[in-house]
Amino acid sequence: MKRKLTKTVVALAVIFSMNLPAYAAAPCAPNGSDCGSAILWELLCQNLCGAPCGEAGACDTEELLNTLLGRFLTNATLPTAPAAQQPAQPEQPARSEQPARPEQPADAALSVHAYEKEVVRLVNLEREKAGLAALTLDAALTRTARLKSQDMHDRGYFDHNSPTYGTPFQLMKAQGVSYRTAGENIAMGYRTPEAVVVAWMNSPGHRANILNASYTKIGVGYVSDGGYWTQHFTG
């Protein structure tokens, strides 16, 4: 039993040796003989119990082992099992983006401009049928025609005479348009170029402007809200 106990103490003392005084590993006799377990046992008693073995206040064998084991277990760092790894979640496929919708043929402003140009095309078809030269789309007349249509929309009227600009001829001159002869067609409530041109062609006065051989230029202004249309002609 004592031999087994000595082996246990020696094994634990190796682990605990870092806590012993520096002289614990020195030989106990000048001739270098190793005192072995006895000196180690004495050092353990002194270090852990505060008294040499066998003296009053010294630990008995069981107390010494319990103290040594307690100190060892307190200082020892037990290996810890690696944390269970969660299985890697399969990478979610990137959410496919909705294909970008192609832009509408035109936004509101471009649709308006396309409608205006379509009116010019349809007017020139009517002139072609009558054996007349095509009218040239003019930027200045387009500007005056748009001003007139917008003014009718904003002020809520439908008339050749504008409370803002006066007559069509006064409006043209105010915008720097020069001419020898000029005319104006207006319409309200029509939603497409085809519909408004048909309506004008069915009206003798409007038809006469469209087929006037003296005119060489045209401008068209359209406001979609309310379907306000203006044609300005010059020659």
PDB file of C-alpha atoms in Angstrom:
ATOM      1  CA  MET A   1       0.000   0.000   0.000  1.00  0.00           C
ATOM      2  CA  LYS A   2       2.783   2.436   0.878  1.00  0.00           C
ATOM      3  CA  ARG A   3       4.603   1.644  -2.377  1.00  0.00           C
ATOM      4  CA  LYS A   4       1.448   2.258  -4.376  1.00  0.00           C
ATOM      5  CA  LEU A   5       0.814   5.459  -2.460  1.00  0.00           C
ATOM      6  CA  THR A   6       4.395   6.596  -3.048  1.00  0.00           C
ATOM      7  CA  LYS A   7       4.087   6.042  -6.802  1.00  0.00           C
ATOM      8  CA  THR A   8       0.860   8.001  -6.867  1.00  0.00           C
ATOM      9  CA  VAL A   9       2.397  10.859  -4.928  1.00  0.00           C
ATOM     10  CA  VAL A  10       5.474  10.925  -7.150  1.00  0.00           C
ATOM     11  CA  ALA A  11       3.370  10.973 -10.292  1.00  0.00           C
ATOM     12  CA  LEU A  12       1.247  13.840  -9.002  1.00  0.00           C
ATOM     13  CA  ALA A  13       4.283  15.670  -7.695  1.00  0.00           C
ATOM     14  CA  VAL A  14       5.761  15.835 -11.159  1.00  0.00           C
ATOM     15  CA  ILE A  15       2.700  17.773 -12.307  1.00  0.00           C
ATOM     16  CA  PHE A  16       2.712  19.850  -9.106  1.00  0.00           C
ATOM     17  CA  SER A  17       6.450  20.531  -9.150  1.00  0.00           C
ATOM     18  CA  MET A  18       5.996  24.000 -10.604  1.00  0.00           C
ATOM     19  CA  ASN A  19       4.494  25.053  -7.260  1.00  0.00           C
ATOM     20  CA  LEU A  20       7.444  23.742  -5.144  1.00  0.00           C
ATOM     21  CA  PRO A  21      10.476  25.792  -4.042  1.00  0.00           C
ATOM     22  CA  ALA A  22      13.454  25.831  -6.379  1.00  0.00           C
ATOM     23  CA  TYR A  23      15.519  23.525  -4.102  1.00  0.00           C
ATOM     24  CA  ALA A  24      13.058  20.665  -4.419  1.00  0.00           C
ATOM     25  CA  ALA A  25      15.092  19.066  -7.210  1.00  0.00           C
ATOM     26  CA  ALA A  26      18.481  19.348  -5.400  1.00  0.00           C
ATOM     27  CA  PRO A  27      20.241  16.254  -4.019  1.00  0.00           C
ATOM     28  CA  CYS A  28      19.769  15.802  -0.239  1.00  0.00           C
ATOM     29  CA  ALA A  29      23.370  14.737   0.557  1.00  0.00           C
ATOM     30  CA  PRO A  30      26.758  16.149  -0.428  1.00  0.00           C
ATOM     31  CA  ASN A  31      27.681  12.889  -2.193  1.00  0.00           C
ATOM     32  CA  GLY A  32      24.808  13.472  -4.653  1.00  0.00           C
ATOM     33  CA  SER A  33      22.738  10.518  -3.469  1.00  0.00           C
ATOM     34  CA  ASP A  34      19.071  10.859  -4.298  1.00  0.00           C
ATOM     35  CA  CYS A  35      16.818  10.804  -1.294  1.00  0.00           C
ATOM     36  CA  GLY A  36      14.004   9.741  -3.611  1.00  0.00           C
ATOM     37  CA  SER A  37      10.488   9.560  -2.297  1.00  0.00           C
ATOM     38  CA  ALA A  38      11.418  10.548   1.252  1.00  0.00           C
ATOM     39  CA  ILE A  39      12.621  14.024   0.442  1.00  0.00           C
ATOM     40  CA  LEU A  40       9.776  14.547  -2.006  1.00  0.00           C
ATOM     41  CA  TRP A  41       7.324  13.464   0.646  1.00  0.00           C
ATOM     42  CA  GLU A  42       8.865  15.855   3.143  1.00  0.00           C
ATOM     43  CA  LEU A  43       8.694  18.749   0.685  1.00  0.00           C
ATOM     44  CA  LEU A  44       5.072  18.004  -0.054  1.00  0.00           C
ATOM     45  CA  CYS A  45       4.238  18.012   3.648  1.00  0.00           C
ATOM     46  CA  GLN A  46       6.041  21.334   4.144  1.00  0.00           C
ATOM     47  CA  ASN A  47       4.536  22.921   1.064  1.00  0.00           C
ATOM     48  CA  LEU A  48       0.952  21.720   1.357  1.00  0.00           C
ATOM     49  CA  CYS A  49       0.457  21.342   5.108  1.00  0.00           C
ATOM     50  CA  GLY A  50       2.825  23.974   6.453  1.00  0.00           C
ATOM     51  CA  ALA A  51       4.672  21.503   8.755  1.00  0.00           C
ATOM     52  CA  PRO A  52       7.220  18.697   8.326  1.00  0.00           C
ATOM     53  CA  CYS A  53       5.760  15.245   8.136  1.00  0.00           C
ATOM     54  CA  GLY A  54       5.335  13.650  11.571  1.00  0.00           C
ATOM     55  CA  GLU A  55       5.155  16.959  13.475  1.00  0.00           C
ATOM     56  CA  ALA A  56       2.089  18.407  15.061  1.00  0.00           C
ATOM     57  CA  GLY A  57      -0.151  20.063  12.443  1.00  0.00           C
ATOM     58  CA  ALA A  58       1.257  17.980   9.595  1.00  0.00           C
ATOM     59  CA  CYS A  59      -1.102  16.243   7.165  1.00  0.00           C
ATOM     60  CA  ASP A  60      -1.635  12.558   7.418  1.00  0.00           C
ATOM     61  CA  THR A  61      -1.397  10.530   4.250  1.00  0.00           C
ATOM     62  CA  GLU A  62      -5.048  10.836   3.288  1.00  0.00           C
ATOM     63  CA  GLU A  63      -5.133  14.581   3.907  1.00  0.00           C
ATOM     64  CA  LEU A  64      -1.933  15.044   1.930  1.00  0.00           C
ATOM     65  CA  LEU A  65      -3.323  13.151  -1.047  1.00  0.00           C
ATOM     66  CA  ASN A  66      -6.642  14.966  -0.927  1.00  0.00           C
ATOM     67  CA  THR A  67      -4.858  18.321  -0.774  1.00  0.00           C
ATOM     68  CA  LEU A  68      -2.523  17.367  -3.586  1.00  0.00           C
ATOM     69  CA  LEU A  69      -5.356  16.055  -5.770  1.00  0.00           C
ATOM     70  CA  GLY A  70      -7.478  19.126  -5.065  1.00  0.00           C
ATOM     71  CA  ARG A  71      -4.592  21.434  -6.002  1.00  0.00           C
ATOM     72  CA  PHE A  72      -3.907  19.414  -9.127  1.00  0.00           C
ATOM     73  CA  LEU A  73      -7.507  19.367 -10.288  1.00  0.00           C
ATOM     74  CA  THR A  74      -7.850  23.098  -9.642  1.00  0.00           C
ATOM     75  CA  ASN A  75      -4.745  23.981 -11.665  1.00  0.00           C
ATOM     76  CA  ALA A  76      -5.131  21.394 -14.387  1.00  0.00           C
ATOM     77  CA  THR A  77      -6.704  22.391 -17.631  1.00  0.00           C
ATOM     78  CA  LEU A  78      -8.850  19.571 -18.807  1.00  0.00           C
ATOM     79  CA  PRO A  79      -9.105  19.132 -22.513  1.00  0.00           C
ATOM     80  CA  THR A  80     -12.488  20.116 -23.799  1.00  0.00           C
ATOM     81  CA  ALA A  81     -14.262  18.329 -26.543  1.00  0.00           C
ATOM     82  CA  PRO A  82     -14.416  20.397 -29.663  1.00  0.00           C
ATOM     83  CA  ALA A  83     -17.733  22.073 -30.095  1.00  0.00           C
ATOM     84  CA  ALA A  84     -19.968  20.102 -32.318  1.00  0.00           C
ATOM     85  CA  GLN A  85     -19.769  21.640 -35.713  1.00  0.00           C
ATOM     86  CA  GLN A  86     -23.064  22.400 -37.289  1.00  0.00           C
ATOM     87  CA  PRO A  87     -23.163  20.869 -40.719  1.00  0.00           C
ATOM     88  CA  ALA A  88     -22.452  23.547 -43.229  1.00  0.00           C
ATOM     89  CA  GLN A  89     -25.658  24.842 -44.631  1.00  0.00           C
ATOM     90  CA  PRO A  90     -25.715  24.477 -48.363  1.00  0.00           C
ATOM     91  CA  GLU A  91     -25.331  27.855 -49.893  1.00  0.00           C
ATOM     92  CA  GLN A  92     -28.663  29.121 -51.006  1.00  0.00           C
ATOM     93  CA  PRO A  93     -28.743  29.851 -54.684  1.00  0.00           C
ATOM     94  CA  ALA A  94     -28.829  33.539 -55.329  1.00  0.00           C
ATOM     95  CA  ARG A  95     -32.366  34.709 -55.870  1.00  0.00           C
ATOM     96  CA  SER A  96     -32.750  35.216 -59.529  1.00  0.00           C
ATOM     97  CA  GLU A  97     -33.473  38.786 -60.307  1.00  0.00           C
ATOM     98  CA  GLN A  98     -36.537  39.519 -62.291  1.00  0.00           C
ATOM     99  CA  PRO A  99     -35.458  40.454 -65.768  1.00  0.00           C
ATOM    100  CA  ALA A 100     -35.557  44.156 -66.137  1.00  0.00           C
ATOM    101  CA  ARG A 101     -38.696  45.171 -67.860  1.00  0.00           C
ATOM    102  CA  PRO A 102     -37.985  46.814 -71.125  1.00  0.00           C
ATOM    103  CA  GLU A 103     -38.727  50.455 -70.952  1.00  0.00           C
ATOM    104  CA  GLN A 104     -42.066  51.485 -72.249  1.00  0.00           C
ATOM    105  CA  PRO A 105     -41.895  52.735 -75.787  1.00  0.00           C
ATOM    106  CA  ALA A 106     -41.744  56.187 -74.262  1.00  0.00           C
ATOM    107  CA  ASP A 107     -42.439  57.992 -71.045  1.00  0.00           C
ATOM    108  CA  ALA A 108     -45.273  60.461 -70.877  1.00  0.00           C
ATOM    109  CA  ALA A 109     -43.331  63.299 -72.471  1.00  0.00           C
ATOM    110  CA  LEU A 110     -41.952  61.122 -75.252  1.00  0.00           C
ATOM    111  CA  SER A 111     -45.402  59.684 -75.912  1.00  0.00           C
ATOM    112  CA  VAL A 112     -46.720  63.199 -76.288  1.00  0.00           C
ATOM    113  CA  HIS A 113     -43.935  64.064 -78.706  1.00  0.00           C
ATOM    114  CA  ALA A 114     -44.525  60.857 -80.653  1.00  0.00           C
ATOM    115  CA  TYR A 115     -48.218  61.730 -80.898  1.00  0.00           C
ATOM    116  CA  GLU A 116     -47.366  65.185 -82.165  1.00  0.00           C
ATOM    117  CA  LYS A 117     -45.088  63.773 -84.845  1.00  0.00           C
ATOM    118  CA  GLU A 118     -47.706  61.234 -85.836  1.00  0.00           C
ATOM    119  CA  VAL A 119     -50.179  64.041 -86.454  1.00  0.00           C
ATOM    120  CA  VAL A 120     -47.655  65.669 -88.797  1.00  0.00           C
ATOM    121  CA  ARG A 121     -47.220  62.374 -90.644  1.00  0.00           C
ATOM    122  CA  LEU A 122     -50.967  61.912 -91.033  1.00  0.00           C
ATOM    123  CA  VAL A 123     -51.435  65.506 -92.194  1.00  0.00           C
ATOM    124  CA  ASN A 124     -48.770  65.027 -94.845  1.00  0.00           C
ATOM    125  CA  LEU A 125     -50.506  61.864 -96.032  1.00  0.00           C
ATOM    126  CA  GLU A 126     -53.667  63.906 -96.546  1.00  0.00           C
ATOM    127  CA  ARG A 127     -51.701  66.561 -98.396  1.00  0.00           C
ATOM    128  CA  GLU A 128     -50.071  63.898-100.536  1.00  0.00           C
ATOM    129  CA  LYS A 129     -53.504  62.592-101.524  1.00  0.00           C
ATOM    130  CA  ALA A 130     -54.417  66.116-102.572  1.00  0.00           C
ATOM    131  CA  GLY A 131     -51.224  66.489-104.603  1.00  0.00           C
ATOM    132  CA  LEU A 132     -49.678  68.999-102.191  1.00  0.00           C
ATOM    133  CA  ALA A 133     -46.132  69.279-100.867  1.00  0.00           C
ATOM    134  CA  ALA A 134     -45.437  67.930 -97.400  1.00  0.00           C
ATOM    135  CA  LEU A 135     -45.204  70.351 -94.496  1.00  0.00           C
ATOM    136  CA  THR A 136     -41.921  70.636 -92.588  1.00  0.00           C
ATOM    137  CA  LEU A 137     -42.060  70.148 -88.803  1.00  0.00           C
ATOM    138  CA  ASP A 138     -40.813  73.423 -87.335  1.00  0.00           C
ATOM    139  CA  ALA A 139     -39.385  73.777 -83.812  1.00  0.00           C
ATOM    140  CA  ALA A 140     -40.639  77.340 -83.276  1.00  0.00           C
ATOM    141  CA  LEU A 141     -44.178  76.440 -84.370  1.00  0.00           C
ATOM    142  CA  THR A 142     -44.056  73.336 -82.196  1.00  0.00           C
ATOM    143  CA  ARG A 143     -43.241  75.580 -79.242  1.00  0.00           C
ATOM    144  CA  THR A 144     -46.130  77.986 -79.908  1.00  0.00           C
ATOM    145  CA  ALA A 145     -48.568  75.102 -80.458  1.00  0.00           C
ATOM    146  CA  ARG A 146     -47.564  73.509 -77.150  1.00  0.00           C
ATOM    147  CA  LEU A 147     -47.946  76.807 -75.338  1.00  0.00           C
ATOM    148  CA  LYS A 148     -51.461  77.193 -76.698  1.00  0.00           C
ATOM    149  CA  SER A 149     -52.557  73.639 -75.790  1.00  0.00           C
ATOM    150  CA  GLN A 150     -51.095  73.952 -72.291  1.00  0.00           C
ATOM    151  CA  ASP A 151     -52.770  77.312 -71.799  1.00  0.00           C
ATOM    152  CA  MET A 152     -56.163  75.894 -72.785  1.00  0.00           C
ATOM    153  CA  HIS A 153     -55.621  73.036 -70.340  1.00  0.00           C
ATOM    154  CA  ASP A 154     -54.433  75.241 -67.490  1.00  0.00           C
ATOM    155  CA  ARG A 155     -57.081  77.961 -67.882  1.00  0.00           C
ATOM    156  CA  GLY A 156     -59.906  75.631 -68.802  1.00  0.00           C
ATOM    157  CA  TYR A 157     -61.016  77.228 -72.056  1.00  0.00           C
ATOM    158  CA  PHE A 158     -61.333  76.177 -75.684  1.00  0.00           C
ATOM    159  CA  ASP A 159     -60.984  79.058 -78.126  1.00  0.00           C
ATOM    160  CA  HIS A 160     -58.651  80.539 -80.718  1.00  0.00           C
ATOM    161  CA  ASN A 161     -58.228  83.637 -78.556  1.00  0.00           C
ATOM    162  CA  SER A 162     -56.115  83.024 -75.440  1.00  0.00           C
ATOM    163  CA  PRO A 163     -56.545  85.093 -72.259  1.00  0.00           C
ATOM    164  CA  THR A 164     -52.774  84.702 -71.876  1.00  0.00           C
ATOM    165  CA  TYR A 165     -51.363  85.118 -75.374  1.00  0.00           C
ATOM    166  CA  GLY A 166     -54.142  86.776 -77.385  1.00  0.00           C
ATOM    167  CA  THR A 167     -54.712  85.604 -80.953  1.00  0.00           C
ATOM    168  CA  PRO A 168     -52.648  82.807 -82.523  1.00  0.00           C
ATOM    169  CA  PHE A 169     -50.849  85.409 -84.617  1.00  0.00           C
ATOM    170  CA  GLN A 170     -49.927  87.490 -81.568  1.00  0.00           C
ATOM    171  CA  LEU A 171     -48.601  84.340 -79.878  1.00  0.00           C
ATOM    172  CA  MET A 172     -46.471  83.457 -82.901  1.00  0.00           C
ATOM    173  CA  LYS A 173     -44.997  86.934 -83.180  1.00  0.00           C
ATOM    174  CA  ALA A 174     -44.292  87.052 -79.433  1.00  0.00           C
ATOM    175  CA  GLN A 175     -42.288  83.817 -79.830  1.00  0.00           C
ATOM    176  CA  GLY A 176     -40.277  85.213 -82.744  1.00  0.00           C
ATOM    177  CA  VAL A 177     -42.093  83.397 -85.538  1.00  0.00           C
ATOM    178  CA  SER A 178     -42.147  85.309 -88.817  1.00  0.00           C
ATOM    179  CA  TYR A 179     -44.606  84.471 -91.597  1.00  0.00           C
ATOM    180  CA  ARG A 180     -46.504  85.766 -94.607  1.00  0.00           C
ATOM    181  CA  THR A 181     -49.571  83.657 -93.918  1.00  0.00           C
ATOM    182  CA  ALA A 182     -50.528  81.623 -90.865  1.00  0.00           C
ATOM    183  CA  GLY A 183     -53.323  79.521 -89.447  1.00  0.00           C
ATOM    184  CA  GLU A 184     -54.384  77.533 -86.387  1.00  0.00           C
ATOM    185  CA  ASN A 185     -56.407  74.351 -85.799  1.00  0.00           C
ATOM    186  CA  ILE A 186     -57.462  73.343 -82.277  1.00  0.00           C
ATOM    187  CA  ALA A 187     -59.272  70.311 -80.850  1.00  0.00           C
ATOM    188  CA  MET A 188     -60.227  68.949 -77.447  1.00  0.00           C
ATOM    189  CA  GLY A 189     -61.116  65.501 -76.125  1.00  0.00           C
ATOM    190  CA  TYR A 190     -59.356  63.365 -78.735  1.00  0.00           C
ATOM    191  CA  ARG A 191     -56.952  60.718 -77.404  1.00  0.00           C
ATOM    192  CA  THR A 192     -55.097  59.586 -80.526  1.00  0.00           C
ATOM    193  CA  PRO A 193     -53.485  61.259 -83.525  1.00  0.00           C
ATOM    194  CA  GLU A 194     -55.713  59.300 -85.883  1.00  0.00           C
ATOM    195  CA  ALA A 195     -58.907  60.429 -84.188  1.00  0.00           C
ATOM    196  CA  VAL A 196     -58.012  64.104 -84.126  1.00  0.00           C
ATOM    197  CA  VAL A 197     -56.849  64.192 -87.768  1.00  0.00           C
ATOM    198  CA  VAL A 198     -60.065  62.473 -88.893  1.00  0.00           C
ATOM    199  CA  ALA A 199     -62.083  65.049 -86.937  1.00  0.00           C
ATOM    200  CA  TRP A 200     -60.184  67.944 -88.512  1.00  0.00           C
ATOM    201  CA  MET A 201     -60.522  66.512 -91.991  1.00  0.00           C
ATOM    202  CA  ASN A 202     -64.299  66.214 -91.472  1.00  0.00           C
ATOM    203  CA  SER A 203     -64.514  69.929 -90.606  1.00  0.00           C
ATOM    204  CA  PRO A 204     -64.386  72.253 -93.667  1.00  0.00           C
ATOM    205  CA  GLY A 205     -62.503  75.053 -91.921  1.00  0.00           C
ATOM    206  CA  HIS A 206     -59.883  72.766 -90.375  1.00  0.00           C
ATOM    207  CA  ARG A 207     -59.561  70.765 -93.576  1.00  0.00           C
ATOM    208  CA  ALA A 208     -58.867  73.977 -95.471  1.00  0.00           C
ATOM    209  CA  ASN A 209     -55.916  74.744 -93.202  1.00  0.00           C
ATOM    210  CA  ILE A 210     -54.484  71.232 -93.546  1.00  0.00           C
ATOM    211  CA  LEU A 211     -54.728  71.389 -97.348  1.00  0.00           C
ATOM    212  CA  ASN A 212     -53.662  75.023 -97.749  1.00  0.00           C
ATOM    213  CA  ALA A 213     -51.074  75.103-100.535  1.00  0.00           C
ATOM    214  CA  SER A 214     -49.562  78.319 -99.124  1.00  0.00           C
ATOM    215  CA  TYR A 215     -48.377  76.647 -95.924  1.00  0.00           C
ATOM    216  CA  THR A 216     -44.885  75.128 -95.789  1.00  0.00           C
ATOM    217  CA  LYS A 217     -44.330  74.604 -92.043  1.00  0.00           C
ATOM    218  CA  ILE A 218     -46.290  73.021 -89.204  1.00  0.00           C
ATOM    219  CA  GLY A 219     -46.060  72.677 -85.442  1.00  0.00           C
ATOM    220  CA  VAL A 220     -48.241  70.467 -83.207  1.00  0.00           C
ATOM    221  CA  GLY A 221     -48.818  70.729 -79.455  1.00  0.00           C
ATOM    222  CA  TYR A 222     -50.599  68.053 -77.404  1.00  0.00           C
ATOM    223  CA  VAL A 223     -51.602  67.852 -73.722  1.00  0.00           C
ATOM    224  CA  SER A 224     -52.825  64.364 -72.882  1.00  0.00           C
ATOM    225  CA  ASP A 225     -54.834  65.443 -69.835  1.00  0.00           C
ATOM    226  CA  GLY A 226     -58.093  66.453 -71.472  1.00  0.00           C
ATOM    227  CA  GLY A 227     -56.843  65.752 -74.979  1.00  0.00           C
ATOM    228  CA  TYR A 228     -55.965  69.319 -76.001  1.00  0.00           C
ATOM    229  CA  TRP A 229     -54.497  69.706 -79.534  1.00  0.00           C
ATOM    230  CA  THR A 230     -53.137  72.678 -81.437  1.00  0.00           C
ATOM    231  CA  GLN A 231     -51.796  72.928 -84.993  1.00  0.00           C
ATOM    232  CA  HIS A 232     -49.934  76.014 -86.163  1.00  0.00           C
ATOM    233  CA  PHE A 233     -49.195  76.598 -89.827  1.00  0.00           C
ATOM    234  CA  THR A 234     -47.074  79.196 -91.579  1.00  0.00           C
ATOM    235  CA  GLY A 235     -46.050  79.944 -95.128  1.00  0.00           C
TER     236      GLY A 235
END
